[in-house]
Tab-separated table of C-alpha atoms and ligand atoms in Angstrom:
chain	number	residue	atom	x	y	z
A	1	UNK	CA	40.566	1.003	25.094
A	2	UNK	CA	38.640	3.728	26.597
A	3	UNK	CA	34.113	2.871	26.596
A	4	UNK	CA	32.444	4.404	23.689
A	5	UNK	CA	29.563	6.277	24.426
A	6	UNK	CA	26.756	6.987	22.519
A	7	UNK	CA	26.938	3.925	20.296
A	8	UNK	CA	23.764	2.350	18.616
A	9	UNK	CA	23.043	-1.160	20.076
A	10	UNK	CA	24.158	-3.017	17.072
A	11	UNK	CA	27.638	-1.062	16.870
A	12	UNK	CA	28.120	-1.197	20.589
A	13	UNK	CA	27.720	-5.211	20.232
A	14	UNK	CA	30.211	-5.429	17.205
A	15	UNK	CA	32.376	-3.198	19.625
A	16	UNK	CA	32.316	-5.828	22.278
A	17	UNK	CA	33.148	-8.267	19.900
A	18	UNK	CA	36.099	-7.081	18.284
A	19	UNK	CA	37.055	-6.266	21.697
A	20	UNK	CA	36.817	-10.077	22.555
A	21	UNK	CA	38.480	-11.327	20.254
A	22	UNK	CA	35.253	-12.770	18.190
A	23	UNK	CA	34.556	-12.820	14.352
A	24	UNK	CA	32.347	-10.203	13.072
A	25	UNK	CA	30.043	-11.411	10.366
A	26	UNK	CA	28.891	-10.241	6.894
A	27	UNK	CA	26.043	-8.024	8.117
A	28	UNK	CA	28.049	-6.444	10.717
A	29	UNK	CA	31.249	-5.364	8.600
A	30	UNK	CA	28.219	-3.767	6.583
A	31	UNK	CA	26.876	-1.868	9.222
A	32	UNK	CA	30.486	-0.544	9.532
A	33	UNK	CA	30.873	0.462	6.623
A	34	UNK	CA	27.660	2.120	6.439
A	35	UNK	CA	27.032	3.771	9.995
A	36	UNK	CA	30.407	3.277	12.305
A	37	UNK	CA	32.404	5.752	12.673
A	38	UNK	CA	36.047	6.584	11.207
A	39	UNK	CA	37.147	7.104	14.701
A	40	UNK	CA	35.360	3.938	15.836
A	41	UNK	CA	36.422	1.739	12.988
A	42	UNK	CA	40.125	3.178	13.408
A	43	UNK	CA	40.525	2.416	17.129
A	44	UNK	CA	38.924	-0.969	16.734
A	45	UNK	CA	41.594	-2.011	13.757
A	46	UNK	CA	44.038	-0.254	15.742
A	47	UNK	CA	43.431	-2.514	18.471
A	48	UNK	CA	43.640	-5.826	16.456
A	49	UNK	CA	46.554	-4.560	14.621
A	50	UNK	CA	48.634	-3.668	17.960
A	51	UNK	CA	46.682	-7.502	19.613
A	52	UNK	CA	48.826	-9.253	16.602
A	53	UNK	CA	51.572	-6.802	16.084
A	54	UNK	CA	52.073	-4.444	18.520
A	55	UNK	CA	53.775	-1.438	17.271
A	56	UNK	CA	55.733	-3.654	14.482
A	57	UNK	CA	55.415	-1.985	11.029
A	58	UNK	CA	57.170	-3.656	8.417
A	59	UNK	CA	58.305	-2.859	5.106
A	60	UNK	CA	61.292	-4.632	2.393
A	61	UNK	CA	63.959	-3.720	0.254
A	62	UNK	CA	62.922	-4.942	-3.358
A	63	UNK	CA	62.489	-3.954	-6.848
A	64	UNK	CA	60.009	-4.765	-9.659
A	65	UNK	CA	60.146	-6.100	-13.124
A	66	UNK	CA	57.139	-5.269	-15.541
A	67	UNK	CA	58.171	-7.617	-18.522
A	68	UNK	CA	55.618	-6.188	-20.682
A	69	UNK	CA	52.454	-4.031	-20.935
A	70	UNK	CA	51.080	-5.433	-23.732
A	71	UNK	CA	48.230	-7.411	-22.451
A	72	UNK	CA	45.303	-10.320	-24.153
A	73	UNK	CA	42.853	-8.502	-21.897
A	74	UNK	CA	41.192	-4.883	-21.402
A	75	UNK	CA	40.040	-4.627	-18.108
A	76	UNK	CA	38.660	-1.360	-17.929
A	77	UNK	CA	40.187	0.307	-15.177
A	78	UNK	CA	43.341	-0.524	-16.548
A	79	UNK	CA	45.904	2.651	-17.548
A	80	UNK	CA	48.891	0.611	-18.365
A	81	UNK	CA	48.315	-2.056	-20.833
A	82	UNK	CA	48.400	-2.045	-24.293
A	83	UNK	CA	46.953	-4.331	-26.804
A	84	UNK	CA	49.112	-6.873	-28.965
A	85	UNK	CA	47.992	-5.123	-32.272
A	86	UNK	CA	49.155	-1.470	-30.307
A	87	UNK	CA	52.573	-3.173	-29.026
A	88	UNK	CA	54.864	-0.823	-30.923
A	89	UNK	CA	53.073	2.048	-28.016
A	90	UNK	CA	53.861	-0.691	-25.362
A	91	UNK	CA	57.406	-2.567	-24.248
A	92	UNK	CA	58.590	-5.883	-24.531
A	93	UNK	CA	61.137	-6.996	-22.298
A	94	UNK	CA	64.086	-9.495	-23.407
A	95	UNK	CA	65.251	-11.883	-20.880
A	96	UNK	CA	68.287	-10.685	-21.145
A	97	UNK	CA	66.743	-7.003	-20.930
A	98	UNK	CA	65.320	-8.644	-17.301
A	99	UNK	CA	68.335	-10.059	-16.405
A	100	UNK	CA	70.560	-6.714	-16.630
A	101	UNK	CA	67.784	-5.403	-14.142
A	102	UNK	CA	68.089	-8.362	-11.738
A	103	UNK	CA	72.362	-7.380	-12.149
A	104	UNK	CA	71.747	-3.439	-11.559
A	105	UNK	CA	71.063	-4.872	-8.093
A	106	UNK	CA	74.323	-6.680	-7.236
A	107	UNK	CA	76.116	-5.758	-4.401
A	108	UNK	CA	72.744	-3.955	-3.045
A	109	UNK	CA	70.762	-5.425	-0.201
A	110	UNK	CA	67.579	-6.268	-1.746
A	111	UNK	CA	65.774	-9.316	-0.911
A	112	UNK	CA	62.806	-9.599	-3.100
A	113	UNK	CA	61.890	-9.693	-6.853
A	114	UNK	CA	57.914	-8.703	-7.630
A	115	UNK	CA	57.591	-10.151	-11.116
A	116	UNK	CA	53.706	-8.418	-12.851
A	117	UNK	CA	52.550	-7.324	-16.057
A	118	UNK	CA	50.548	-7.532	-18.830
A	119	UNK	CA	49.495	-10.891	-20.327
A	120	UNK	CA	51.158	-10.954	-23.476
A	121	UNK	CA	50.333	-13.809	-26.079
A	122	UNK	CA	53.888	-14.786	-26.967
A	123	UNK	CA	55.598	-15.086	-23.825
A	124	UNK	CA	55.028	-18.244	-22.098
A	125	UNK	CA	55.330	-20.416	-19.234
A	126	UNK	CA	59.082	-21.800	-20.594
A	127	UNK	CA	59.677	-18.159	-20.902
A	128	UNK	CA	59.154	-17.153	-17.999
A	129	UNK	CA	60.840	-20.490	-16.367
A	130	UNK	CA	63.125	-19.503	-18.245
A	131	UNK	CA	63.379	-15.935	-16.547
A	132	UNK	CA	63.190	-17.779	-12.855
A	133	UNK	CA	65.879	-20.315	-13.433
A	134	UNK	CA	68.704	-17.615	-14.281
A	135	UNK	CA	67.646	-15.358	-11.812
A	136	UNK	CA	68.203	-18.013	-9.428
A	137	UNK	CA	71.332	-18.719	-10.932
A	138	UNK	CA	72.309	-15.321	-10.803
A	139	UNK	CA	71.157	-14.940	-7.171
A	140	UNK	CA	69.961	-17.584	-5.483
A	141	UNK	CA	68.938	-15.728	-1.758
A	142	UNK	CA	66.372	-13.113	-3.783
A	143	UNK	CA	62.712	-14.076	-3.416
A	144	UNK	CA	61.189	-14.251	-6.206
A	145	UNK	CA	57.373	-13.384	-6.162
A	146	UNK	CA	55.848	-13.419	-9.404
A	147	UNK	CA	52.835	-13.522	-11.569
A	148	UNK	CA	49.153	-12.839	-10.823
A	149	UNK	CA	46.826	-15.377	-11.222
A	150	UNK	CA	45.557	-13.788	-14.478
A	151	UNK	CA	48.361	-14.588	-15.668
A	152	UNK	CA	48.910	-17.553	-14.567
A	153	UNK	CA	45.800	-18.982	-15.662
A	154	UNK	CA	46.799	-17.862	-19.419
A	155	UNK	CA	50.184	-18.710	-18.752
A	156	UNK	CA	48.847	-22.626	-18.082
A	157	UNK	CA	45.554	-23.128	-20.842
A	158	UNK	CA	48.103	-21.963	-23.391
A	159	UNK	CA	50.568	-25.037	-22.452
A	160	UNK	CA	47.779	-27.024	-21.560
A	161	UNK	CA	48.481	-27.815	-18.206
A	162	UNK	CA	46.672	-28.587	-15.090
A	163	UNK	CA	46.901	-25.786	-11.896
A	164	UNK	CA	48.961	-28.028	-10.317
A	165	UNK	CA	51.147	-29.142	-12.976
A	166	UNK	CA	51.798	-25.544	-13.961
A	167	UNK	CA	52.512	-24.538	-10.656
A	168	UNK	CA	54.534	-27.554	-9.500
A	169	UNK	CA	56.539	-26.465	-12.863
A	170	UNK	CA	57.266	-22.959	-12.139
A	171	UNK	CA	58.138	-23.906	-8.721
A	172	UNK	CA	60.548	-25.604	-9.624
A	173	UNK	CA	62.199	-23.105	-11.810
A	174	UNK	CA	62.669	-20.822	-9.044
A	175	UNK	CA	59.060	-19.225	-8.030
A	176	UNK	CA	58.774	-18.488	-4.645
A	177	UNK	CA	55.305	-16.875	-3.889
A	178	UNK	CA	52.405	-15.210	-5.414
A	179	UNK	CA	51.534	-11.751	-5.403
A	180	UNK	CA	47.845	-10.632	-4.899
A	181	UNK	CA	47.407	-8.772	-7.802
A	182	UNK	CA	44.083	-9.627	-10.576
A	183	UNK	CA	41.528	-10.371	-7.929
A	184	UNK	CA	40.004	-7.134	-8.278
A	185	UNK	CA	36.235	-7.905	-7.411
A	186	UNK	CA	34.907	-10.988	-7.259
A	187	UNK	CA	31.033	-10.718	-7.621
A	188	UNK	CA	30.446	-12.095	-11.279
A	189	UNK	CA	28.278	-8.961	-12.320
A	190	UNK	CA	30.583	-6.656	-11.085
A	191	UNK	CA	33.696	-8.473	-12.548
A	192	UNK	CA	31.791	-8.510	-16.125
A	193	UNK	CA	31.413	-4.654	-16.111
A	194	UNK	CA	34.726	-3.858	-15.087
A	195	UNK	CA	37.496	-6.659	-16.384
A	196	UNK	CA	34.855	-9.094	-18.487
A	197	UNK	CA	37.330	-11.141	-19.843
A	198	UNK	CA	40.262	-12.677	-17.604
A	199	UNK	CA	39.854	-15.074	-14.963
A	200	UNK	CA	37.273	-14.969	-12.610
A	201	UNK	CA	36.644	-15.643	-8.710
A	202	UNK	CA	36.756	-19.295	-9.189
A	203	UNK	CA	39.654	-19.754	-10.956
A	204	UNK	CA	41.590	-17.132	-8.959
A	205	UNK	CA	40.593	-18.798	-5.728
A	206	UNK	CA	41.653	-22.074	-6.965
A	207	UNK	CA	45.130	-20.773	-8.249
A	208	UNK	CA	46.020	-19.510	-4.603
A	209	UNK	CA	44.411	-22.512	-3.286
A	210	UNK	CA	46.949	-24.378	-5.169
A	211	UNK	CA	49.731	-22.562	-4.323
A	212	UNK	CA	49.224	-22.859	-0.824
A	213	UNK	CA	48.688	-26.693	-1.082
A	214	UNK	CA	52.221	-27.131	-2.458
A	215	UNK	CA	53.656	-24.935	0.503
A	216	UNK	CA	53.766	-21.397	-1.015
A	217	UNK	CA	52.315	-18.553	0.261
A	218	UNK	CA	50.898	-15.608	-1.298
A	219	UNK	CA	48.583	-12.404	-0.907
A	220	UNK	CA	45.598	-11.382	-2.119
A	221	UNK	CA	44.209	-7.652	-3.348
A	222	UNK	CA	40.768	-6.124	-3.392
A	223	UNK	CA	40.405	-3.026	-5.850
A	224	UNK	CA	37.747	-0.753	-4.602
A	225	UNK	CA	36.127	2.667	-4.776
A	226	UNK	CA	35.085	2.336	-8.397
A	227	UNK	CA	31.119	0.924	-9.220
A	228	UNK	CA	31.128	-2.071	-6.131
A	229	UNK	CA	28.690	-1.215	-3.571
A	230	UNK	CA	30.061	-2.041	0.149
A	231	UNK	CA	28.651	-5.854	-0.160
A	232	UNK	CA	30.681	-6.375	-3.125
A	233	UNK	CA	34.043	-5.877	-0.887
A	234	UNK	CA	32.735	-7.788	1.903
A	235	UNK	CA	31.462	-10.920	-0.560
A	236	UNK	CA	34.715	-10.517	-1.789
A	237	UNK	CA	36.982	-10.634	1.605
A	238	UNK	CA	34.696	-13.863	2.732
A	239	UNK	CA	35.947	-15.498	0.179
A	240	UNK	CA	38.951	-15.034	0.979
A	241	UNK	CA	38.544	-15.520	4.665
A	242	UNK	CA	36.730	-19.226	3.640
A	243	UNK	CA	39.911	-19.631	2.026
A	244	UNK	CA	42.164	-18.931	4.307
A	245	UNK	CA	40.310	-20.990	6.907
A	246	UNK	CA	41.521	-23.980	5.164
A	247	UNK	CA	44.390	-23.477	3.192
A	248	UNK	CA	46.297	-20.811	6.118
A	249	UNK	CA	48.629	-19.991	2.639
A	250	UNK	CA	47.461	-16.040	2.638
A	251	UNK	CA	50.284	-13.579	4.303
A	252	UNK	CA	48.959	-9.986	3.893
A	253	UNK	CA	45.612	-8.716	2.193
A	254	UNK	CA	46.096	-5.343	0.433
A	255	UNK	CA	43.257	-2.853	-0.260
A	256	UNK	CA	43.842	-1.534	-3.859
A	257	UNK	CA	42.250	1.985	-4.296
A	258	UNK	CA	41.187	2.668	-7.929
A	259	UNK	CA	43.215	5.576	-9.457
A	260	UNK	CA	41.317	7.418	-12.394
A	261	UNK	CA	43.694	8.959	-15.029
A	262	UNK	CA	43.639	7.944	-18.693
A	263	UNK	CA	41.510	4.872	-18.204
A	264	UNK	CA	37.882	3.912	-19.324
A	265	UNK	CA	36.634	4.394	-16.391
A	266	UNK	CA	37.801	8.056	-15.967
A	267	UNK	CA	34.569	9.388	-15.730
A	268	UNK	CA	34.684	7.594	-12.147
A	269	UNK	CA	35.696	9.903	-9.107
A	270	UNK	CA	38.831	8.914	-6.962
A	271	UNK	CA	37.014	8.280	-3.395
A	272	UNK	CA	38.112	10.253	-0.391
A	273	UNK	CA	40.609	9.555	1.992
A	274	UNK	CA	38.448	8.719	4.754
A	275	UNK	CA	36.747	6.360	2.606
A	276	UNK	CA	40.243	4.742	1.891
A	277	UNK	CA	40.853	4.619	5.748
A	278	UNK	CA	37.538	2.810	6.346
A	279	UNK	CA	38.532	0.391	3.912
A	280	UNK	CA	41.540	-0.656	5.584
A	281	UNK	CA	40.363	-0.275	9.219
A	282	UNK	CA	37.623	-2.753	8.065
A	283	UNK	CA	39.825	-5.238	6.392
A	284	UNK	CA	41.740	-5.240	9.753
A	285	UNK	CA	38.901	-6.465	11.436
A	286	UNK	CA	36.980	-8.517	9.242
A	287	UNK	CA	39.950	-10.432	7.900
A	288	UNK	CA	40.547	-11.586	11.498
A	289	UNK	CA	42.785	-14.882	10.396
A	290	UNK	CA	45.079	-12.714	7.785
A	291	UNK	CA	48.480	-11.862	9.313
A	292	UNK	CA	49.253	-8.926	7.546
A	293	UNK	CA	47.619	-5.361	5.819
A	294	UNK	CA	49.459	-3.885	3.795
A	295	UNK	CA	49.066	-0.368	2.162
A	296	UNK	CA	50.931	-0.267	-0.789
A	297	UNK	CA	52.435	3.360	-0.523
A	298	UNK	CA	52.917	3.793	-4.920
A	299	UNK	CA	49.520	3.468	-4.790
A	300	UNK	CA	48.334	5.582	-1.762
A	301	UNK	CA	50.865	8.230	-2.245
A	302	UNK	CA	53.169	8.346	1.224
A	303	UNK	CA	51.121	10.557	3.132
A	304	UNK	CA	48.183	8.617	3.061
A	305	UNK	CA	50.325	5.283	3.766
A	306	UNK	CA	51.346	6.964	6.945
A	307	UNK	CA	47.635	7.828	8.124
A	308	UNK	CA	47.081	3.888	7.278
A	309	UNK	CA	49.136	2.623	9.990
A	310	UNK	CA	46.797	3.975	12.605
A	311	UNK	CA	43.646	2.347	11.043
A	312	UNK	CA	44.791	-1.597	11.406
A	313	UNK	CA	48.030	-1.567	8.365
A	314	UNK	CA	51.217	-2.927	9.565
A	315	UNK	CA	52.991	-2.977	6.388
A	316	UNK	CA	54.022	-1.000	3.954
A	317	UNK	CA	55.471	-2.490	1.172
A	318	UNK	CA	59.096	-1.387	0.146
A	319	UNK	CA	61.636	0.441	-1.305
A	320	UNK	CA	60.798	-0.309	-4.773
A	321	UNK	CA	63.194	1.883	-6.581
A	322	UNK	CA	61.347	3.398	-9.132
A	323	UNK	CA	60.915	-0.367	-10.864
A	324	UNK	CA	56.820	-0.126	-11.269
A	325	UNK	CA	54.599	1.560	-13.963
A	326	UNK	CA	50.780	0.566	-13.044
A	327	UNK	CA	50.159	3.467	-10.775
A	328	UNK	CA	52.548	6.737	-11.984
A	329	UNK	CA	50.087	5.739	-15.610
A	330	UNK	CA	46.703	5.455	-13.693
A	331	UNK	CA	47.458	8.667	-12.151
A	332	UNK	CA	49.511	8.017	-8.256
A	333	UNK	CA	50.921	11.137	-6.900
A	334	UNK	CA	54.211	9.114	-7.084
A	335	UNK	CA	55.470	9.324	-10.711
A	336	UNK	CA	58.739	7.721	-10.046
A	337	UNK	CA	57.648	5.446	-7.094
A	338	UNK	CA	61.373	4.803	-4.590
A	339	UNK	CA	61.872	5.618	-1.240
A	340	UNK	CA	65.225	5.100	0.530
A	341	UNK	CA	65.521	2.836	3.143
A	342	UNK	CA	66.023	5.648	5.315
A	343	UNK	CA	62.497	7.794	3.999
A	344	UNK	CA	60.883	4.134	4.755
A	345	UNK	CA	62.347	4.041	8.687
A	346	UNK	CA	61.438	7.638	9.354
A	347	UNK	CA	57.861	7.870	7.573
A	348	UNK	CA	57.311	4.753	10.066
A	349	UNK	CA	59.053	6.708	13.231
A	350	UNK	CA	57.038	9.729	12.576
A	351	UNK	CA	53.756	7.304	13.400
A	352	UNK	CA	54.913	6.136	15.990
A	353	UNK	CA	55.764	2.687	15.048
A	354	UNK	CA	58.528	0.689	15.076
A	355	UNK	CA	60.193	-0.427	11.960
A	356	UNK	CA	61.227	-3.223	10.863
A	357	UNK	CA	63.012	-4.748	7.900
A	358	UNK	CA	61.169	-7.981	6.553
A	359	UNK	CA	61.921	-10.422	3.990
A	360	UNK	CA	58.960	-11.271	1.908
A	361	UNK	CA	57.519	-14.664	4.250
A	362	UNK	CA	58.040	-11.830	7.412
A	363	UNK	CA	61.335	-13.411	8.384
A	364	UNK	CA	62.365	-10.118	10.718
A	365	UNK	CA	65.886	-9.028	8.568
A	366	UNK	CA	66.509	-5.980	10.995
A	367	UNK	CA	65.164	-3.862	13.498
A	368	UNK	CA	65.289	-0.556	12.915
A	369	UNK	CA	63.681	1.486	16.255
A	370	UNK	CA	66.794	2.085	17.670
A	371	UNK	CA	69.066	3.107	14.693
A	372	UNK	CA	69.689	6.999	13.787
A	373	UNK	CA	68.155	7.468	10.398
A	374	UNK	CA	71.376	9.676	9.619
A	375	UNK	CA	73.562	6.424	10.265
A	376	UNK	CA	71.565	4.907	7.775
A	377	UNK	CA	72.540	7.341	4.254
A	378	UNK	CA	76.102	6.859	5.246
A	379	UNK	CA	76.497	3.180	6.102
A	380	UNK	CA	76.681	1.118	2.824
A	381	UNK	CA	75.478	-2.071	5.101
A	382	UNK	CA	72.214	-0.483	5.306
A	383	UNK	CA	71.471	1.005	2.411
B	401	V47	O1	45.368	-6.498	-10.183
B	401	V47	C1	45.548	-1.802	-12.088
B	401	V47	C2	45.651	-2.961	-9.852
B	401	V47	C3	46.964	-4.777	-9.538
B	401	V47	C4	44.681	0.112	-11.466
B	401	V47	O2	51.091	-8.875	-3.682
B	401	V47	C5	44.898	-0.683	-10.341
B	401	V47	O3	52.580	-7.683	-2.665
B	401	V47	C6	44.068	0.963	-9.013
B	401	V47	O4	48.310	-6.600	-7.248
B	401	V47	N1	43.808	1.786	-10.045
B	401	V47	C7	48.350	-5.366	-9.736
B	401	V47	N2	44.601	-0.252	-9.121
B	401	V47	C8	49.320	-4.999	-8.628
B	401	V47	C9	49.201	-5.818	-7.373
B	401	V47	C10	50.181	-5.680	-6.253
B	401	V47	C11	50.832	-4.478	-6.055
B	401	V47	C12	51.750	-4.393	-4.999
B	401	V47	C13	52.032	-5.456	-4.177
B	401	V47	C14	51.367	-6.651	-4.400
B	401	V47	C15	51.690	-7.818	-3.529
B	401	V47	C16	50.438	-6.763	-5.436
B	401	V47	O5	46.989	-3.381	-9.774
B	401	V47	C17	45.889	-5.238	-10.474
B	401	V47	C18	44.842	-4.175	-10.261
B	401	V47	O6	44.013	-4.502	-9.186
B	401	V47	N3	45.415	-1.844	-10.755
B	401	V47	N4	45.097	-0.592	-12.539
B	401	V47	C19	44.095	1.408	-11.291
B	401	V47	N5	43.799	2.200	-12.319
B	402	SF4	FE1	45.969	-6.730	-18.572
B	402	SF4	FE2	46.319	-6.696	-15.910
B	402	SF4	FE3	45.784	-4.405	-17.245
B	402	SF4	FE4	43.892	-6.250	-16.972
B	402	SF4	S1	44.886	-5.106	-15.269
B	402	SF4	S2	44.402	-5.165	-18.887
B	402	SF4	S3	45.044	-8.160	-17.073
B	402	SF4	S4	47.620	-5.645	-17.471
């Protein structure tokens, strides 16, 4: 990496540090966010991202099932759910409705399921081990990653069962790992303004912690660019860093930028996409004992996913097949969210980077630097 010049004291010192290998604290991922930078913070993540990854972008083949939208809870920035006494506006899935989903895929080379949706009152935690036991009937080599801990946390105080028990229970029915999703922001004050009434840090922490105790992994989110303040995302990645320090159960941490249409926080602008840069470059380096950022492209629309691989991201998520409502209703350029394995490989080439297939614990599946993109249409192995 080429000397900076011109840097204040304080940023030339977190400079040197990131550069040797040493964890920045609290007050200096501040002063990044508030005075580095894009180009500084960029070439600093890009140099911990290429340090654990080299050029190595990932992404997955899977699909998503959204068993409902009807949802206990009204989290404000929320465009999708609907309430229980509105569910005729919403959808309720079967399990056999969920099942003909998980057989559309047959015969197709997916490798992961990413189970998330609303919280609805009736269905339950024999419900949904219900759901896990004949997917893994059905196919037993798909991963199944399921449930946030929101709704986990209702899924367990409804049956009246311990973290543990709960989780030792659904883990047995087939659940492989978490997703990251319901963490939003973790500073109690914040939290209370924006989703008041589902679980908070605590209880989210302790879910994952759990998790990872019986030898799952999972990931964890961050939703920013709404009404935190810069200290609100950093209180909230320490946390998580604490976390990981002693469980090590955390694969990828994925910034969550907050999209604005028809949701009660509207009135909010959409920040800008050098603010949604900074966010990730900063993750990169902050988050120094997480594996894995991820930009989830739905979300970020596919443009900006590609900018995010030269600011510290090293994933990008997957194919996802159109399978996913949250962001096409909170206003993502991507109304029908699927790319082809082949728009994944060359979105990833055109950075730069070298793709590569994953399954969802980062097993490498395949290697794709070296293959034509136009072999990859025509050859049913590979898509
Ligand atoms: O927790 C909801 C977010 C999350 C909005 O683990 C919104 O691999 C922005 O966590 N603007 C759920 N964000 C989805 C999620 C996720 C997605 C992809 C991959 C993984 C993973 C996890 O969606 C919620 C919330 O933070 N969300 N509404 C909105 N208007
Ligand atoms: Fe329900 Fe999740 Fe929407 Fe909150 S974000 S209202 S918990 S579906």
């Amino acid at each position: 990496m080429t000397p900076a010049s011109n840097l204040s004291p304080e940023l030339e010192a977190i400079r040197e540090k990131v550069i040797a290998g040493t964890r920045i604290s609290d007050e200096e991922a501040l002063l990044l966010f508030e005075k580095a930078s894009l180009g500084l913070t960029g070439s600093l993540a890009n140099l911990v991202r290429e340090r654990k990854h080299g050029d190595t972008t990932y992404f997955n083949r899977n699909f998503h099932i959204e068993p409902t939208n009807v949802c206990v809870f009204s989290c404000n920035f929320c465009s999708y759910s609907r309430l229980y006494a509105h569910r005729d506006e919403g959808w309720e899935l079967s399990l056999e409705q969920m099942m003909n989903i998980v057989k559309s895929y047959d015969g197709k080379p997916v490798t992961e399921v990413h189970i998330v949706g609303g919280v609805h009152p009736k269905m339950n935690l024999e419900f949904f081990a219900e759901l896990l036991k004949k997917i893994k009937a059905h196919r037993p080599g798909l991963h199944i990653k399921g449930f946030t801990a929101v709704e986990l946390d209702y899924m367990f105080r409804k049956a009246k069962m311990s973290i543990e028990d709960g989780m030792k229970y659904l883990k047995e029915a087939g659940l492989d790992s978490l997703p990251g999703g319901g963490a939003e922001i973790f500073d109690p004050k914040i939290r209370q303004q924006i989703c008041a009434d589902k679980v908070d840090a605590e209880g989210w922490l302790q879910i994952h912690e759990t998790a990872h105790r019986l030898g799952m992994h999972s990931n964890a989110t961050l939703l920013y660019g709404h009404i935190e303040k810069y200290h609100h995302r950093i209180d909230h990645m320490r946390r998580l860093r604490e976390l990981q320090d002693s469980t090590g159960g955390f694969n990828t941490f994925i910034p969550l930028k907050f999209r604005n249409k028809d949701n009660d926080m509207s009135n909010i602008p959409e920040v800008s996409v050098a603010e949604d840069m900074k966010m990730y470059a900063i993750s990169r380096i902050y988050l120094d004992n997480f594996p894995h950022i991820k930009a989830y492209w739905p979300m970020l629309g596919r443009q900006n996913a590609q900018l995010t691989l030269s600011f510290g991201v090293n994933d990008i998520d997957g194919t996802i097949d159109d399978t996913t409502k949250i962001y096409s209703m909170a206003g993502s350029e991507e109304q029908n969210p699927a790319m082809s394995t082949a728009q994944l490989v060359t979105l990833i080439k055109q950075a730069k980077r070298k793709p590569v297939e994953r399954g969802t614990l980062y097993n490498v599946i395949k290697d794709y630097s070296s293959v034509d993109v136009n072999n990859i249409e025509t050859d049913p192995a590979l898509n």
